[in-house]
Amino acid sequence: MSKVLVTGGSGYLATHLIAALLRDGREVRATVRSTAAREAELRAAVRRGGADDAGLEVVAADLMSDAGWSAALAGCAEVHHVASPSPVTQPKDPDELIVPAREGVLRVLRAARDAGARRTVLTSSFAAIGYSPKPVPDYTEEDWTDPDTPGLAPYPRSKAIAERAAWDLMAREGGDLELVVVNPTFILGPTLTTDLRASAQFVKAMLDGTLSVLPRQYFGVADVRDVADLHLRAMAAPEAAGRRYLALADGPTISYLDLARTLRRRLGAAAARVPTEEAPGAEPRRSVIHNDRARKELGWIPRPAETTIVETAESLRDLGLLDNPA
């Protein structure tokens, strides 16, 4: 059986995906920008995920350079393209996100095609689906964020542009390569790495008390373990080729205030510093986001959002990442 390539190997989602693949007995090659800076932490992370890292090869490849990608793809029939910029704050120059997101996905898809890979599963985002206004805020995989939407932040713009570029490339020059796209909402869940990404940093800021006021916004939650599982299902199912799959927990979208209340209710004194006030402003509309396609076509069963929220906080505590643990 050929090796599986996972890009952005040291990331929040990628470490869970690599651990799941290794637990299934697959040999994995993971790309990182620098093996010197990332390999040790990546191996520690997958071991935290209950996997033996003996079957893991770590190589250097950067989304903004052609160097290393041909070698990274050699002998890999399956590619999980997870790497993409995900900032804590929005940059002043949108191209800081747009260019690496777009150029990175095109570089990986071309390398996968040229290497004779069977399928690439791409991590996109709900940001590529539901960030343009609709008369009724009800979203499925048929919806697209318009990157020219007035006031659209750089991150959702980058995700919409990068995913469109991926589908356009496949239509023009994809050859025999198949593409499947996973579109998760706000990813939470236990972290395997101590180098926290944006969403886990947000929960940490709530628990540490460094975030005093909550944004006034509704959003969907997707468990990082469930998104990894959806990647695996999307790779395995023949009928998934050419499809997009929204990933989010069952139930309604939540607000940051709902998230805070869950932490306080379930964690007690450990959540004493979690803020209780929302930023001023009009009440936003609560979107409806559908996960029916992934459930019906791929047999995907996501965790409840409350479980995900609590286990995110518990993992931060267990790894000693909170400034003021109770």
One Martini backbone bead per residue (centre of mass of N, CA, C, O) as a GRO file, in nm:
protein
  326
    1MET     BB    1   0.097   0.035   0.022
    2SER     BB    2   0.086   0.354  -0.003
    3LYS     BB    3   0.158   0.652   0.074
    4VAL     BB    4   0.064   0.931   0.275
    5LEU     BB    5  -0.009   1.268   0.222
    6VAL     BB    6   0.059   1.546   0.455
    7THR     BB    7  -0.002   1.868   0.490
    8GLY     BB    8   0.083   2.052   0.749
    9GLY     BB    9   0.172   1.839   0.986
   10SER     BB   10   0.182   2.041   1.262
   11GLY     BB   11  -0.112   2.077   1.285
   12TYR     BB   12  -0.411   2.045   1.431
   13LEU     BB   13  -0.539   1.853   1.215
   14ALA     BB   14  -0.295   1.689   1.104
   15THR     BB   15  -0.221   1.533   1.364
   16HIS     BB   16  -0.486   1.374   1.374
   17LEU     BB   17  -0.466   1.247   1.094
   18ILE     BB   18  -0.196   1.103   1.129
   19ALA     BB   19  -0.274   0.934   1.374
   20ALA     BB   20  -0.505   0.780   1.233
   21LEU     BB   21  -0.335   0.652   1.009
   22LEU     BB   22  -0.133   0.503   1.194
   23ARG     BB   23  -0.348   0.335   1.348
   24ASP     BB   24  -0.425   0.197   1.056
   25GLY     BB   25  -0.124   0.130   0.922
   26ARG     BB   26  -0.013   0.371   0.785
   27GLU     BB   27   0.196   0.542   0.573
   28VAL     BB   28   0.356   0.862   0.640
   29ARG     BB   29   0.383   1.180   0.478
   30ALA     BB   30   0.512   1.493   0.599
   31THR     BB   31   0.476   1.838   0.578
   32VAL     BB   32   0.713   2.102   0.638
   33ARG     BB   33   0.894   2.386   0.647
   34SER     BB   34   1.067   2.266   0.905
   35THR     BB   35   1.230   2.012   1.053
   36ALA     BB   36   1.384   2.154   1.282
   37ALA     BB   37   1.114   2.303   1.397
   38ARG     BB   38   0.878   2.042   1.368
   39GLU     BB   39   0.931   1.733   1.406
   40ALA     BB   40   0.929   1.683   1.713
   41GLU     BB   41   0.640   1.789   1.765
   42LEU     BB   42   0.494   1.601   1.572
   43ARG     BB   43   0.574   1.334   1.707
   44ALA     BB   44   0.454   1.402   1.983
   45ALA     BB   45   0.162   1.442   1.888
   46VAL     BB   46   0.103   1.153   1.773
   47ARG     BB   47   0.157   1.014   2.043
   48ARG     BB   48  -0.079   1.154   2.189
   49GLY     BB   49  -0.272   1.005   1.964
   50GLY     BB   50  -0.181   0.688   1.980
   51ALA     BB   51   0.084   0.676   1.798
   52ASP     BB   52   0.323   0.538   1.588
   53ASP     BB   53   0.607   0.712   1.442
   54ALA     BB   54   0.756   0.498   1.256
   55GLY     BB   55   0.550   0.561   0.996
   56LEU     BB   56   0.698   0.849   0.984
   57GLU     BB   57   0.757   1.103   0.743
   58VAL     BB   58   0.966   1.400   0.729
   59VAL     BB   59   0.928   1.693   0.521
   60ALA     BB   60   1.030   1.962   0.317
   61ALA     BB   61   0.773   2.217   0.241
   62ASP     BB   62   0.659   2.501   0.054
   63LEU     BB   63   0.393   2.681  -0.071
   64MET     BB   64   0.611   2.909  -0.210
   65SER     BB   65   0.757   2.644  -0.332
   66ASP     BB   66   0.878   2.391  -0.548
   67ALA     BB   67   1.047   2.276  -0.346
   68GLY     BB   68   0.990   1.920  -0.265
   69TRP     BB   69   0.719   1.814  -0.402
   70SER     BB   70   0.803   1.579  -0.579
   71ALA     BB   71   0.924   1.412  -0.346
   72ALA     BB   72   0.671   1.412  -0.161
   73LEU     BB   73   0.484   1.254  -0.389
   74ALA     BB   74   0.641   1.010  -0.408
   75GLY     BB   75   0.433   0.727  -0.388
   76CYS     BB   76   0.153   0.897  -0.369
   77ALA     BB   77  -0.201   0.840  -0.393
   78GLU     BB   78  -0.254   1.014  -0.127
   79VAL     BB   79  -0.395   1.348  -0.049
   80HIS     BB   80  -0.367   1.580   0.226
   81HIS     BB   81  -0.467   1.919   0.214
   82VAL     BB   82  -0.408   2.130   0.502
   83ALA     BB   83  -0.239   2.359   0.428
   84SER     BB   84  -0.293   2.690   0.578
   85PRO     BB   85  -0.361   2.993   0.654
   86SER     BB   86  -0.430   3.083   1.023
   87PRO     BB   87  -0.508   3.355   1.180
   88VAL     BB   88  -0.562   3.548   1.459
   89THR     BB   89  -0.521   3.795   1.272
   90GLN     BB   90  -0.586   4.028   1.043
   91PRO     BB   91  -0.442   4.144   0.778
   92LYS     BB   92  -0.380   4.428   0.596
   93ASP     BB   93  -0.277   4.229   0.373
   94PRO     BB   94  -0.446   3.995   0.196
   95ASP     BB   95  -0.200   3.854   0.044
   96GLU     BB   96  -0.086   3.699   0.294
   97LEU     BB   97  -0.321   3.481   0.237
   98ILE     BB   98  -0.400   3.442  -0.062
   99VAL     BB   99  -0.139   3.349  -0.200
  100PRO     BB  100  -0.066   3.088  -0.034
  101ALA     BB  101  -0.340   2.949  -0.069
  102ARG     BB  102  -0.349   2.941  -0.380
  103GLU     BB  103  -0.059   2.847  -0.456
  104GLY     BB  104  -0.055   2.594  -0.279
  105VAL     BB  105  -0.287   2.431  -0.408
  106LEU     BB  106  -0.172   2.430  -0.695
  107ARG     BB  107   0.098   2.295  -0.632
  108VAL     BB  108  -0.016   2.030  -0.512
  109LEU     BB  109  -0.198   1.940  -0.748
  110ARG     BB  110   0.021   1.924  -0.964
  111ALA     BB  111   0.202   1.722  -0.813
  112ALA     BB  112  -0.011   1.500  -0.790
  113ARG     BB  113  -0.063   1.463  -1.089
  114ASP     BB  114   0.238   1.408  -1.177
  115ALA     BB  115   0.253   1.150  -0.966
  116GLY     BB  116  -0.030   0.982  -0.988
  117ALA     BB  117  -0.249   1.048  -0.812
  118ARG     BB  118  -0.574   0.977  -0.720
  119ARG     BB  119  -0.624   1.174  -0.452
  120THR     BB  120  -0.756   1.485  -0.317
  121VAL     BB  121  -0.790   1.628   0.008
  122LEU     BB  122  -0.938   1.937   0.095
  123THR     BB  123  -0.898   2.201   0.313
  124SER     BB  124  -1.125   2.425   0.377
  125SER     BB  125  -1.429   2.620   0.431
  126PHE     BB  126  -1.702   2.793   0.535
  127ALA     BB  127  -1.580   3.060   0.425
  128ALA     BB  128  -1.646   2.949   0.117
  129ILE     BB  129  -1.977   2.960   0.169
  130GLY     BB  130  -2.103   3.177   0.431
  131TYR     BB  131  -1.989   3.509   0.366
  132SER     BB  132  -2.252   3.574   0.212
  133PRO     BB  133  -2.534   3.720   0.178
  134LYS     BB  134  -2.873   3.616   0.260
  135PRO     BB  135  -3.204   3.617   0.300
  136VAL     BB  136  -3.140   3.317   0.395
  137PRO     BB  137  -2.933   3.165   0.649
  138ASP     BB  138  -2.885   2.893   0.441
  139TYR     BB  139  -2.644   2.618   0.427
  140THR     BB  140  -2.463   2.463   0.163
  141GLU     BB  141  -2.255   2.326  -0.083
  142GLU     BB  142  -2.386   2.532  -0.304
  143ASP     BB  143  -2.241   2.751  -0.167
  144TRP     BB  144  -2.081   3.085  -0.202
  145THR     BB  145  -1.828   3.293  -0.156
  146ASP     BB  146  -1.782   3.623  -0.235
  147PRO     BB  147  -1.480   3.790  -0.269
  148ASP     BB  148  -1.647   4.080  -0.339
  149THR     BB  149  -1.754   4.131  -0.073
  150PRO     BB  150  -1.824   4.374   0.119
  151GLY     BB  151  -1.599   4.359   0.392
  152LEU     BB  152  -1.430   4.122   0.350
  153ALA     BB  153  -1.221   3.928   0.492
  154PRO     BB  154  -0.924   3.779   0.423
  155TYR     BB  155  -0.982   3.487   0.502
  156PRO     BB  156  -1.244   3.418   0.339
  157ARG     BB  157  -1.126   3.512   0.074
  158SER     BB  158  -0.897   3.302   0.058
  159LYS     BB  159  -1.077   3.047   0.062
  160ALA     BB  160  -1.245   3.105  -0.191
  161ILE     BB  161  -1.012   3.140  -0.392
  162ALA     BB  162  -0.867   2.867  -0.346
  163GLU     BB  163  -1.102   2.677  -0.415
  164ARG     BB  164  -1.164   2.780  -0.696
  165ALA     BB  165  -0.883   2.720  -0.808
  166ALA     BB  166  -0.900   2.416  -0.773
  167TRP     BB  167  -1.146   2.360  -0.957
  168ASP     BB  168  -1.034   2.496  -1.210
  169LEU     BB  169  -0.788   2.315  -1.247
  170MET     BB  170  -0.941   2.048  -1.273
  171ALA     BB  171  -1.100   2.131  -1.531
  172ARG     BB  172  -0.837   2.190  -1.710
  173GLU     BB  173  -0.570   1.993  -1.556
  174GLY     BB  174  -0.627   1.719  -1.375
  175GLY     BB  175  -0.684   1.466  -1.512
  176ASP     BB  176  -0.691   1.178  -1.296
  177LEU     BB  177  -0.744   1.355  -1.070
  178GLU     BB  178  -0.898   1.377  -0.758
  179LEU     BB  179  -1.151   1.584  -0.585
  180VAL     BB  180  -1.192   1.678  -0.238
  181VAL     BB  181  -1.399   1.878  -0.009
  182VAL     BB  182  -1.353   2.027   0.311
  183ASN     BB  183  -1.596   2.228   0.521
  184PRO     BB  184  -1.527   2.370   0.798
  185THR     BB  185  -1.585   2.500   1.072
  186PHE     BB  186  -1.512   2.575   1.382
  187ILE     BB  187  -1.225   2.446   1.514
  188LEU     BB  188  -1.229   2.203   1.766
  189GLY     BB  189  -1.057   2.047   2.026
  190PRO     BB  190  -0.815   1.855   2.091
  191THR     BB  191  -0.477   1.904   2.143
  192LEU     BB  192  -0.150   1.776   2.030
  193THR     BB  193  -0.033   2.064   2.034
  194THR     BB  194   0.151   2.342   2.180
  195ASP     BB  195   0.102   2.490   1.906
  196LEU     BB  196  -0.131   2.711   1.878
  197ARG     BB  197  -0.413   2.781   1.722
  198ALA     BB  198  -0.660   3.002   1.682
  199SER     BB  199  -0.899   2.852   1.827
  200ALA     BB  200  -0.742   2.760   2.082
  201GLN     BB  201  -0.651   3.046   2.161
  202PHE     BB  202  -0.933   3.150   2.223
  203VAL     BB  203  -0.997   2.961   2.460
  204LYS     BB  204  -0.755   3.039   2.629
  205ALA     BB  205  -0.833   3.341   2.658
  206MET     BB  206  -1.088   3.283   2.816
  207LEU     BB  207  -0.958   3.118   3.057
  208ASP     BB  208  -0.733   3.343   3.130
  209GLY     BB  209  -0.871   3.646   3.084
  210THR     BB  210  -0.764   3.804   2.813
  211LEU     BB  211  -1.069   3.792   2.743
  212SER     BB  212  -1.336   4.025   2.809
  213VAL     BB  213  -1.485   4.024   2.523
  214LEU     BB  214  -1.734   3.910   2.316
  215PRO     BB  215  -1.823   3.827   2.028
  216ARG     BB  216  -2.095   3.901   1.801
  217GLN     BB  217  -2.160   3.563   1.713
  218TYR     BB  218  -2.232   3.308   1.485
  219PHE     BB  219  -2.151   2.947   1.482
  220GLY     BB  220  -1.981   2.667   1.390
  221VAL     BB  221  -1.890   2.338   1.506
  222ALA     BB  222  -1.581   2.142   1.479
  223ASP     BB  223  -1.429   1.852   1.528
  224VAL     BB  224  -1.110   1.758   1.472
  225ARG     BB  225  -1.169   1.448   1.468
  226ASP     BB  226  -1.405   1.466   1.259
  227VAL     BB  227  -1.245   1.594   1.028
  228ALA     BB  228  -1.045   1.364   1.000
  229ASP     BB  229  -1.262   1.149   0.940
  230LEU     BB  230  -1.370   1.288   0.683
  231HIS     BB  231  -1.115   1.265   0.522
  232LEU     BB  232  -1.109   0.954   0.515
  233ARG     BB  233  -1.388   0.916   0.380
  234ALA     BB  234  -1.327   1.094   0.127
  235MET     BB  235  -1.098   0.904   0.027
  236ALA     BB  236  -1.262   0.618   0.014
  237ALA     BB  237  -1.505   0.726  -0.149
  238PRO     BB  238  -1.591   0.714  -0.473
  239GLU     BB  239  -1.846   0.926  -0.464
  240ALA     BB  240  -1.670   1.189  -0.367
  241ALA     BB  241  -1.592   1.282  -0.627
  242GLY     BB  242  -1.638   1.627  -0.671
  243ARG     BB  243  -1.692   1.704  -0.366
  244ARG     BB  244  -1.858   1.863  -0.097
  245TYR     BB  245  -1.804   1.898   0.279
  246LEU     BB  246  -1.965   1.966   0.553
  247ALA     BB  247  -1.834   2.053   0.889
  248LEU     BB  248  -2.046   1.974   1.172
  249ALA     BB  249  -2.224   1.980   1.427
  250ASP     BB  250  -2.492   1.909   1.574
  251GLY     BB  251  -2.709   2.156   1.551
  252PRO     BB  252  -2.693   2.462   1.634
  253THR     BB  253  -2.574   2.744   1.627
  254ILE     BB  254  -2.340   2.954   1.799
  255SER     BB  255  -2.215   3.151   2.046
  256TYR     BB  256  -1.976   3.283   2.242
  257LEU     BB  257  -2.167   3.284   2.485
  258ASP     BB  258  -2.236   2.987   2.475
  259LEU     BB  259  -1.949   2.888   2.512
  260ALA     BB  260  -1.904   3.021   2.788
  261ARG     BB  261  -2.138   2.879   2.937
  262THR     BB  262  -2.029   2.596   2.901
  263LEU     BB  263  -1.766   2.632   3.055
  264ARG     BB  264  -1.894   2.720   3.326
  265ARG     BB  265  -2.084   2.476   3.369
  266ARG     BB  266  -1.858   2.235   3.330
  267LEU     BB  267  -1.586   2.374   3.494
  268GLY     BB  268  -1.624   2.601   3.680
  269ALA     BB  269  -1.352   2.727   3.833
  270ALA     BB  270  -1.183   2.695   3.562
  271ALA     BB  271  -1.404   2.934   3.439
  272ALA     BB  272  -1.390   3.214   3.600
  273ARG     BB  273  -1.254   3.400   3.353
  274VAL     BB  274  -1.483   3.388   3.177
  275PRO     BB  275  -1.663   3.569   2.988
  276THR     BB  276  -2.008   3.749   2.994
  277GLU     BB  277  -1.963   3.960   2.762
  278GLU     BB  278  -2.072   4.141   2.494
  279ALA     BB  279  -2.047   4.313   2.238
  280PRO     BB  280  -2.170   4.567   2.101
  281GLY     BB  281  -2.485   4.535   1.927
  282ALA     BB  282  -2.647   4.374   1.706
  283GLU     BB  283  -2.828   4.106   1.646
  284PRO     BB  284  -2.749   3.834   1.497
  285ARG     BB  285  -2.782   3.598   1.274
  286ARG     BB  286  -2.887   3.263   1.263
  287SER     BB  287  -2.749   3.010   1.118
  288VAL     BB  288  -2.793   2.747   0.877
  289ILE     BB  289  -2.615   2.431   0.883
  290HIS     BB  290  -2.541   2.157   0.669
  291ASN     BB  291  -2.458   1.782   0.719
  292ASP     BB  292  -2.605   1.568   0.532
  293ARG     BB  293  -2.401   1.470   0.321
  294ALA     BB  294  -2.192   1.333   0.509
  295ARG     BB  295  -2.390   1.143   0.649
  296LYS     BB  296  -2.522   0.998   0.395
  297GLU     BB  297  -2.262   0.936   0.206
  298LEU     BB  298  -2.031   0.868   0.461
  299GLY     BB  299  -2.127   0.808   0.765
  300TRP     BB  300  -2.113   1.062   0.938
  301ILE     BB  301  -2.044   1.122   1.304
  302PRO     BB  302  -2.080   1.376   1.507
  303ARG     BB  303  -2.021   1.554   1.767
  304PRO     BB  304  -2.105   1.736   2.012
  305ALA     BB  305  -2.032   2.057   2.088
  306GLU     BB  306  -1.997   2.032   2.397
  307THR     BB  307  -1.779   1.819   2.395
  308THR     BB  308  -1.571   1.983   2.236
  309ILE     BB  309  -1.540   2.224   2.426
  310VAL     BB  310  -1.452   2.074   2.684
  311GLU     BB  311  -1.207   1.912   2.550
  312THR     BB  312  -1.044   2.157   2.485
  313ALA     BB  313  -0.994   2.259   2.773
  314GLU     BB  314  -0.874   1.995   2.889
  315SER     BB  315  -0.622   1.990   2.703
  316LEU     BB  316  -0.498   2.254   2.798
  317ARG     BB  317  -0.467   2.164   3.089
  318ASP     BB  318  -0.306   1.891   3.047
  319LEU     BB  319  -0.065   2.061   2.887
  320GLY     BB  320  -0.011   2.338   3.043
  321LEU     BB  321  -0.153   2.611   2.876
  322LEU     BB  322  -0.246   2.760   3.125
  323ASP     BB  323  -0.201   3.042   3.322
  324ASN     BB  324  -0.474   2.975   3.529
  325PRO     BB  325  -0.505   2.711   3.677
  326ALA     BB  326  -0.735   2.525   3.891
   0.00000   0.00000   0.00000
